[in-house]
Coordinates of N, CA and C in Angstrom, one line a residue:
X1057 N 0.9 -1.2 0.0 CA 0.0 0.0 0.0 C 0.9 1.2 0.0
X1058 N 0.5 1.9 -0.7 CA 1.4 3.1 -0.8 C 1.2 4.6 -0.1
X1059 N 1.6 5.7 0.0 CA 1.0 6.5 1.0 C -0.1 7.4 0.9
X1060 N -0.4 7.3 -0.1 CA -2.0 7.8 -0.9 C -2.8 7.1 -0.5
X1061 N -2.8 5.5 -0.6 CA -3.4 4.7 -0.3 C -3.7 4.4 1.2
X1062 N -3.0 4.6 2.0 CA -2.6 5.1 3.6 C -3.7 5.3 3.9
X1063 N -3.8 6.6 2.8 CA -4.0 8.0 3.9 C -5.9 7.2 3.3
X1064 N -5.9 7.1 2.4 CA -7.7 6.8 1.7 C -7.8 5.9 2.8
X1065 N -7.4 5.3 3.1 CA -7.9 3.6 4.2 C -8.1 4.5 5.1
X1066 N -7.0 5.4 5.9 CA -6.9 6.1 7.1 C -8.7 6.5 6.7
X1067 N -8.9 7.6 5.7 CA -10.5 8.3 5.7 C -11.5 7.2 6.2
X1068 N -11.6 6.7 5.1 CA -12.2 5.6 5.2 C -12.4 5.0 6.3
X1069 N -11.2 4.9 6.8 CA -12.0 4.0 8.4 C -12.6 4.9 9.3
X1070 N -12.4 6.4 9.7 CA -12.7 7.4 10.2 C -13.8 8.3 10.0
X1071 N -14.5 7.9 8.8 CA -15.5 8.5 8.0 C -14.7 10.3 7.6
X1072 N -13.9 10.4 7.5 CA -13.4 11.3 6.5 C -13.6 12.1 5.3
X1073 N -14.2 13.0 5.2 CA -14.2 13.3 3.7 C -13.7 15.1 4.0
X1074 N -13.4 15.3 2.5 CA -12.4 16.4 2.4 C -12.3 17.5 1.4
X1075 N -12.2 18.5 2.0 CA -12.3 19.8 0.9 C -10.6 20.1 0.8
X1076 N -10.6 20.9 -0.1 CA -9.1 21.1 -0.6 C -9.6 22.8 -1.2
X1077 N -8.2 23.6 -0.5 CA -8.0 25.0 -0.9 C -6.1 24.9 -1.5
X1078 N -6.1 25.3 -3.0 CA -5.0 24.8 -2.9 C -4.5 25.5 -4.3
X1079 N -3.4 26.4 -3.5 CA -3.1 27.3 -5.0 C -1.6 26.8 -5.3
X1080 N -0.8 26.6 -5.0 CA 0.8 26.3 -5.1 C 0.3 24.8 -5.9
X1081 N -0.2 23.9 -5.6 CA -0.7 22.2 -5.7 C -1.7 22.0 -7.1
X1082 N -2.7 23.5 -7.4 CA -3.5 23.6 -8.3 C -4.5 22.3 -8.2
X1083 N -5.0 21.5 -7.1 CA -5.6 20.7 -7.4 C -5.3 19.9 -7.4
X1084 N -3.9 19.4 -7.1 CA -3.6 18.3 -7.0 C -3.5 17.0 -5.5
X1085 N -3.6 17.9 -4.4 CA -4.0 17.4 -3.5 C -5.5 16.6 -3.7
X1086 N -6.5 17.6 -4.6 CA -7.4 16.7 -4.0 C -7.4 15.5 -5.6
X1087 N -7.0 15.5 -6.6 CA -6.8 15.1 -7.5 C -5.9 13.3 -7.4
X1088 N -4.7 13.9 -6.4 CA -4.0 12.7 -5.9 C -4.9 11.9 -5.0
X1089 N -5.5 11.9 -4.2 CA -6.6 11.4 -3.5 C -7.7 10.5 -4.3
X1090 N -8.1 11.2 -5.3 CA -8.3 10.7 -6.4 C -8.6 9.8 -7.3
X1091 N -7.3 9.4 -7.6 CA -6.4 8.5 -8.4 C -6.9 6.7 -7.4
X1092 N -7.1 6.6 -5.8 CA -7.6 5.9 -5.3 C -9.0 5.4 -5.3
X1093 N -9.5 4.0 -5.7 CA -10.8 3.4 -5.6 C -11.0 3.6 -4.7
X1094 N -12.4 4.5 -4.8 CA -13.6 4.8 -3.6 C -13.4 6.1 -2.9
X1095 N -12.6 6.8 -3.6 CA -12.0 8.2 -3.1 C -13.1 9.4 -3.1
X1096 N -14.5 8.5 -4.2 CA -16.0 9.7 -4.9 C -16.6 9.5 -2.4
X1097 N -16.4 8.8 -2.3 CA -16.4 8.9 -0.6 C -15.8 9.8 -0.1
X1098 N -14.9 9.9 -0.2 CA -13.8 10.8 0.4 C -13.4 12.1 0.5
X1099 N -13.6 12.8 -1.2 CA -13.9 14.3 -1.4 C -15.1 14.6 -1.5
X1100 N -15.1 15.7 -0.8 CA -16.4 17.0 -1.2 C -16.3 17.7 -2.2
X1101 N -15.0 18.5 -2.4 CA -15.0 19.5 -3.3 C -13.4 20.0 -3.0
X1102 N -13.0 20.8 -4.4 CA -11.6 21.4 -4.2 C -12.1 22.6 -4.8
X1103 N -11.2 23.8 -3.9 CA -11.0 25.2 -4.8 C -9.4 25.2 -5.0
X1104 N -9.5 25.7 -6.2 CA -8.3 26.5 -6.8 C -7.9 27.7 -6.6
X1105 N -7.0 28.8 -6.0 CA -7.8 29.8 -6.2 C -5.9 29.7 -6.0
X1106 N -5.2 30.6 -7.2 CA -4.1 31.0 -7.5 C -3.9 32.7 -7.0
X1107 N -4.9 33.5 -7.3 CA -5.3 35.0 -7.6 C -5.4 35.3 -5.7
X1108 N -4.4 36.7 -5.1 CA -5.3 37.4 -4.0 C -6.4 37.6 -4.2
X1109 N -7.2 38.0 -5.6 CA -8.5 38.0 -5.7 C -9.6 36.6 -5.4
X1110 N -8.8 35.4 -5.7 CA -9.8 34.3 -6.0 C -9.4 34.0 -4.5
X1111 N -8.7 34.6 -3.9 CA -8.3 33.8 -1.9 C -9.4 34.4 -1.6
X1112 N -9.6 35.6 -1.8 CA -10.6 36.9 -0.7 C -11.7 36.5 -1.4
X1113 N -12.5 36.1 -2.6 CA -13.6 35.9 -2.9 C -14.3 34.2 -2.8
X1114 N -13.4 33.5 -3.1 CA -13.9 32.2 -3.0 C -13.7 31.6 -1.6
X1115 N -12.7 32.1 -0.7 CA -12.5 31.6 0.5 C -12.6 32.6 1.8
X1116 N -12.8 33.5 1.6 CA -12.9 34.8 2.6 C -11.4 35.5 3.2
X1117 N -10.2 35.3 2.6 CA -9.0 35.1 3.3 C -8.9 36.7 3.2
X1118 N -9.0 37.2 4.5 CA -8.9 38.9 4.3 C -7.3 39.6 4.1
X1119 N -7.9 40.4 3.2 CA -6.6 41.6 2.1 C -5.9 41.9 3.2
X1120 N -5.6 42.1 4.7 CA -4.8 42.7 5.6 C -3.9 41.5 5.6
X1121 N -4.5 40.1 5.6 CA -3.8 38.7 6.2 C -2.8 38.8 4.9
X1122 N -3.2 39.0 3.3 CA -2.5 38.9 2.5 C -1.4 39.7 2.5
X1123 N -2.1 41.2 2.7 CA -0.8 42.3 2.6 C 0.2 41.8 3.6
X1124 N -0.5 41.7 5.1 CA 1.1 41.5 6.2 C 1.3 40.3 6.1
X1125 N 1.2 39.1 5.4 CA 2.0 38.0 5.3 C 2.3 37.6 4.0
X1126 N 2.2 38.0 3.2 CA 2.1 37.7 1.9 C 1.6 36.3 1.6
X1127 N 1.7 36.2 0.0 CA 1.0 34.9 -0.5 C 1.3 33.5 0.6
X1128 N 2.5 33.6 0.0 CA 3.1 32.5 0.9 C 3.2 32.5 2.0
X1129 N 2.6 32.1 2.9 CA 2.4 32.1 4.4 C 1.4 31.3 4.8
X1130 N 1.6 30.7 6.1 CA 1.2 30.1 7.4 C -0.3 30.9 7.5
X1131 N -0.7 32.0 7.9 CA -1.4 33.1 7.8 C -2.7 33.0 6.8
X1132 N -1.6 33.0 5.5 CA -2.8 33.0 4.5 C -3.7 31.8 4.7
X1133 N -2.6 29.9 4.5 CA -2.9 28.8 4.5 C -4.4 28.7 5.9
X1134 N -3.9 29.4 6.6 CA -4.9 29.2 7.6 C -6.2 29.4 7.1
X1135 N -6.3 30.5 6.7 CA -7.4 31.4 6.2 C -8.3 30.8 5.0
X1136 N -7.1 30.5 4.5 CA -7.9 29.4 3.3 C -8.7 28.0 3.6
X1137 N -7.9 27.5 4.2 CA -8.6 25.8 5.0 C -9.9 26.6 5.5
X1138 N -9.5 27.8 6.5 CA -11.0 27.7 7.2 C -12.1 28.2 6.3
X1139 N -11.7 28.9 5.4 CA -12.3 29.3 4.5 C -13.6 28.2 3.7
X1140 N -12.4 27.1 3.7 CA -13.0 26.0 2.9 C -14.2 25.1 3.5
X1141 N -13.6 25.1 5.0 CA -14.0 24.3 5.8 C -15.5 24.9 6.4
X1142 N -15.6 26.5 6.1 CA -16.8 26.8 6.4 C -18.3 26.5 5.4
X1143 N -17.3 26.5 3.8 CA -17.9 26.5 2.4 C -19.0 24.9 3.1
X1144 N -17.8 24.0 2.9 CA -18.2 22.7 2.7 C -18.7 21.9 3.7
X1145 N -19.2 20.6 3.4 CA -19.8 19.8 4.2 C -18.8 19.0 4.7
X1146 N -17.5 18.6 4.1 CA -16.5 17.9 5.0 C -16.2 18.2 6.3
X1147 N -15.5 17.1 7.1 CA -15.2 17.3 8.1 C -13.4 17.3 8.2
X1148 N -12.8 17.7 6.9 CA -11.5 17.7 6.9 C -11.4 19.2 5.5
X1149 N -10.5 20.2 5.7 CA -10.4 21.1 5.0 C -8.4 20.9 4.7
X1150 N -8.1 21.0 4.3 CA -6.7 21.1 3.6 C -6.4 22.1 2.4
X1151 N -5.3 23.2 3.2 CA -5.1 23.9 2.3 C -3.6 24.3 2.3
X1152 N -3.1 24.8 0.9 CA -1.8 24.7 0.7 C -1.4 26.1 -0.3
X1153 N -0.4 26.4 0.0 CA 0.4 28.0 -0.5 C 1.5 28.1 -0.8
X1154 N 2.5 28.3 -2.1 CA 3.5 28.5 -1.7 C 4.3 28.7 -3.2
X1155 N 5.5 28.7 -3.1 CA 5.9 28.8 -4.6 C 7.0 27.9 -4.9
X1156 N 7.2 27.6 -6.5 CA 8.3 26.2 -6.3 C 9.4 26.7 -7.4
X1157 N 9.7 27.9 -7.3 CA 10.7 28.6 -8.2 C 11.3 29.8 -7.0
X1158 N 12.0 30.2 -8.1 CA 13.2 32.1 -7.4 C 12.2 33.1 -7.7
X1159 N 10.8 33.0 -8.3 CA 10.0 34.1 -8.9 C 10.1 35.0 -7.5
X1160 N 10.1 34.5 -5.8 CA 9.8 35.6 -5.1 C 11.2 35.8 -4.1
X1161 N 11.8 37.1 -4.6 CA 13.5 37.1 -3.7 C 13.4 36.6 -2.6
X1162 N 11.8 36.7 -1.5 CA 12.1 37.0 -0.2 C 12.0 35.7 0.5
X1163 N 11.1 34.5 -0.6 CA 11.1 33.0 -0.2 C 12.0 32.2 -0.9
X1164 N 12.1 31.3 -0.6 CA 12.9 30.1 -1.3 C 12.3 29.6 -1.8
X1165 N 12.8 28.9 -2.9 CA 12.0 28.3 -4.2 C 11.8 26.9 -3.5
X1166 N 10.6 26.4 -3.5 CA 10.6 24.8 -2.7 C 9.5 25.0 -1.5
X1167 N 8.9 26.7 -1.0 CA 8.5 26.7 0.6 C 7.2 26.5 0.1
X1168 N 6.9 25.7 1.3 CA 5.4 25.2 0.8 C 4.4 25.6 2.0
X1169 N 3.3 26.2 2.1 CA 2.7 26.8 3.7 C 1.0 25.7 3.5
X1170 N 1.2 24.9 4.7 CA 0.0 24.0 4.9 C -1.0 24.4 6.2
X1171 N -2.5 24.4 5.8 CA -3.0 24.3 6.7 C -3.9 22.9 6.8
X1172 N -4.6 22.5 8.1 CA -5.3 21.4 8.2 C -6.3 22.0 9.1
X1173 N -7.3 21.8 9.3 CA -8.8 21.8 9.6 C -9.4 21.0 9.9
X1174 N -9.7 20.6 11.3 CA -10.9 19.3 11.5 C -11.8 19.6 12.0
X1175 N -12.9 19.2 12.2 CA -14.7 19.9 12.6 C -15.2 18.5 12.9
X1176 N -16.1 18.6 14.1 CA -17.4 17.7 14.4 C -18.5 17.5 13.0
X1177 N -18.7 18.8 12.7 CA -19.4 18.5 11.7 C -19.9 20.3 11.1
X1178 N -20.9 20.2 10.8 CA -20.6 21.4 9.4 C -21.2 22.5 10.7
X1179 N -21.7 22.8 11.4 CA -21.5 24.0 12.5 C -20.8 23.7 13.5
X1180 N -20.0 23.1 13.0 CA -18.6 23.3 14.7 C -18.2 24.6 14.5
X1181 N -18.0 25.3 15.5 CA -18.0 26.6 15.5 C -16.5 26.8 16.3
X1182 N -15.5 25.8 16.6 CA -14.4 26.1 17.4 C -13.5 25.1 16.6
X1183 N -13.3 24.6 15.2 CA -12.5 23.4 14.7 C -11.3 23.9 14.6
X1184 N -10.5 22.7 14.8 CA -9.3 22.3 15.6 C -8.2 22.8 13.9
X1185 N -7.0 23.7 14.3 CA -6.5 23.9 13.3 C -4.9 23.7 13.5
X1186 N -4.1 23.2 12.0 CA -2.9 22.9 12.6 C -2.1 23.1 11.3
X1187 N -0.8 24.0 11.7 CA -0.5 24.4 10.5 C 1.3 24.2 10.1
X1188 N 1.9 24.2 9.2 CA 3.0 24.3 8.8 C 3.3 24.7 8.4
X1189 N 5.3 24.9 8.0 CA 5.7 25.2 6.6 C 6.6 24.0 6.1
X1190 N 7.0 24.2 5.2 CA 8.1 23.1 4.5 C 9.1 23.2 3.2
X1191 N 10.0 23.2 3.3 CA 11.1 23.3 2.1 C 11.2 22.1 1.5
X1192 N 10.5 22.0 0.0 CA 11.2 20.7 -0.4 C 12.3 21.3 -1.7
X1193 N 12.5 20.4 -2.2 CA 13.7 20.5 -3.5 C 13.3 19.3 -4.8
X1194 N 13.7 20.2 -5.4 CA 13.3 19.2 -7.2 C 13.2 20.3 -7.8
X1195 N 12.2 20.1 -8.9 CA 11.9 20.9 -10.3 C 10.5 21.3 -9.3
X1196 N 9.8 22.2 -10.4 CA 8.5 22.7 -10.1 C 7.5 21.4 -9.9
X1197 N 7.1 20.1 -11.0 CA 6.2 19.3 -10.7 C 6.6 18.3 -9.4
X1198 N 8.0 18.3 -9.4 CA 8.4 17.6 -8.2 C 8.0 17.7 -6.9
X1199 N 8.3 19.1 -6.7 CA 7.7 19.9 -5.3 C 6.5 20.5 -5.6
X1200 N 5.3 20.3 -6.4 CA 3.9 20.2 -6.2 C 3.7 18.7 -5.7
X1201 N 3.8 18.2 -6.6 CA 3.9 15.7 -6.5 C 4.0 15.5 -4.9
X1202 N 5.3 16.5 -4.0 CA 5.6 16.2 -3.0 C 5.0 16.8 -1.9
X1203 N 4.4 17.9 -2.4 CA 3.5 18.7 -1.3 C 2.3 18.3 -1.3
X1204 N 1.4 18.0 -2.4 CA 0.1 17.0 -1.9 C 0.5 15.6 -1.5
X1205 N 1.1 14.8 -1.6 CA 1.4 13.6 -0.5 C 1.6 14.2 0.4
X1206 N 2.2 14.8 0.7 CA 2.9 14.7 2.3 C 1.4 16.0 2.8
X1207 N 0.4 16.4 2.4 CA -0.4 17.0 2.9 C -1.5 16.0 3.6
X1208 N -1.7 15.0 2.2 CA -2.7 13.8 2.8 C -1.8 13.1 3.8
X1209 N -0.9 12.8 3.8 CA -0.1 12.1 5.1 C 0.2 12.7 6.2
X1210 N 0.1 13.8 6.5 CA -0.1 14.7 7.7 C -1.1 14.6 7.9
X1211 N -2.5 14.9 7.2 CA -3.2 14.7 7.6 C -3.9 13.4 8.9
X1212 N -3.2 12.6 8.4 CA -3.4 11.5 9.6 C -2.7 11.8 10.7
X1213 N -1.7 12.5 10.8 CA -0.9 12.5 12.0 C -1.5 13.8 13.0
X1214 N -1.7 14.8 12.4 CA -2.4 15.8 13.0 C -4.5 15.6 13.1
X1215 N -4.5 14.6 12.5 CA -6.0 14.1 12.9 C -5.9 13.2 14.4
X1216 N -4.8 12.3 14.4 CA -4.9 11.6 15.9 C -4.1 12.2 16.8
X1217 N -3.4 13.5 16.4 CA -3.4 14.3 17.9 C -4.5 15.3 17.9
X1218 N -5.4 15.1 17.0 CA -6.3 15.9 17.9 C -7.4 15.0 18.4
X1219 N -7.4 14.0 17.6 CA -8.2 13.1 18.7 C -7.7 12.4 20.1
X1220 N -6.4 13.0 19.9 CA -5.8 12.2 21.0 C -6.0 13.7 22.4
X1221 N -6.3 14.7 21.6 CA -6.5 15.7 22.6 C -4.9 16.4 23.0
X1222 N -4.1 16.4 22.1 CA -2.7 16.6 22.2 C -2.7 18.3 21.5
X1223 N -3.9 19.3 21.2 CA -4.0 20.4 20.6 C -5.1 20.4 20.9

């Protein structure tokens, strides 16, 4: 079993299902998920939203969070998962930011900003949020390929510390 497949079993046994906000990844988080039988279980829905316009309109991520952290950030990622996580009926939101080139002087080409999101159910009004950053290395499709796995595979590990009550 591979770690795609992991993480679908992990859902699956948990009753899991999942929204995806995801502009660095373009959809590939929820896309890689996917690619596994019985995954039409497992997603709700993915936004794309590349544009400061398409964060503030499709996910609510407010222009102040953008301006003082920029795209790439911890900050934004937050904003977006919860964003998502308010949109949809899942009880898992995942979202991801970042750039995989030198296009921005002030980041490193490779930094990837994750957020995760877990909820009771569609009015939990206090869900549990947990966030990162990460440098990987390769080419551009390398370090997209590698940031949605390792998003769905965190995802299990920051689901049973919060069930474990460890956040």
């Amino acid at each position: 079993m591979n770690a795609v497949e992991r993480a679908a079993a992990f859902m699956h046994k948990y009753s899991l299902t999942l929204v995806t906000a995801e502009s660095c990844t373009a959809g590939l988080i929820a896309a890689t998920l996917a690619d596994v039988p019985g995954a039409g279980a497992l997603l709700d829905c993915a936004f794309v939203v590349y544009s400061p316009e398409a964060k503030m309109k499709c996910l609510g991520v407010s222009s102040r969070t953008l301006h003082r952290h920029n795209l790439t950030s911890v900050a934004v990622a937050r904003e977006m998962a919860l964003g998502a996580a308010r949109i949809s009926r899942a009880n898992v939101a995942i979202s991801n930011t970042g750039v995989t080139d030198d296009t921005d002087a002030d980041i490193p080409a490779g930094t990837q900003c994750f957020a995760w999101v877990f909820k009771e159910g569609a009015a939990d009004a206090s869900p549990a949020i947990f966030s990162e950053t990460i440098q990987f290395n390769g080419s551009r499709n390398a370090i997209r390929r590698a940031s949605a796995e390792h998003a769905l595979l965190r995802m299990i590990t920051y689901y049973s510390e919060w069930r474990a009550g460890q956040r």
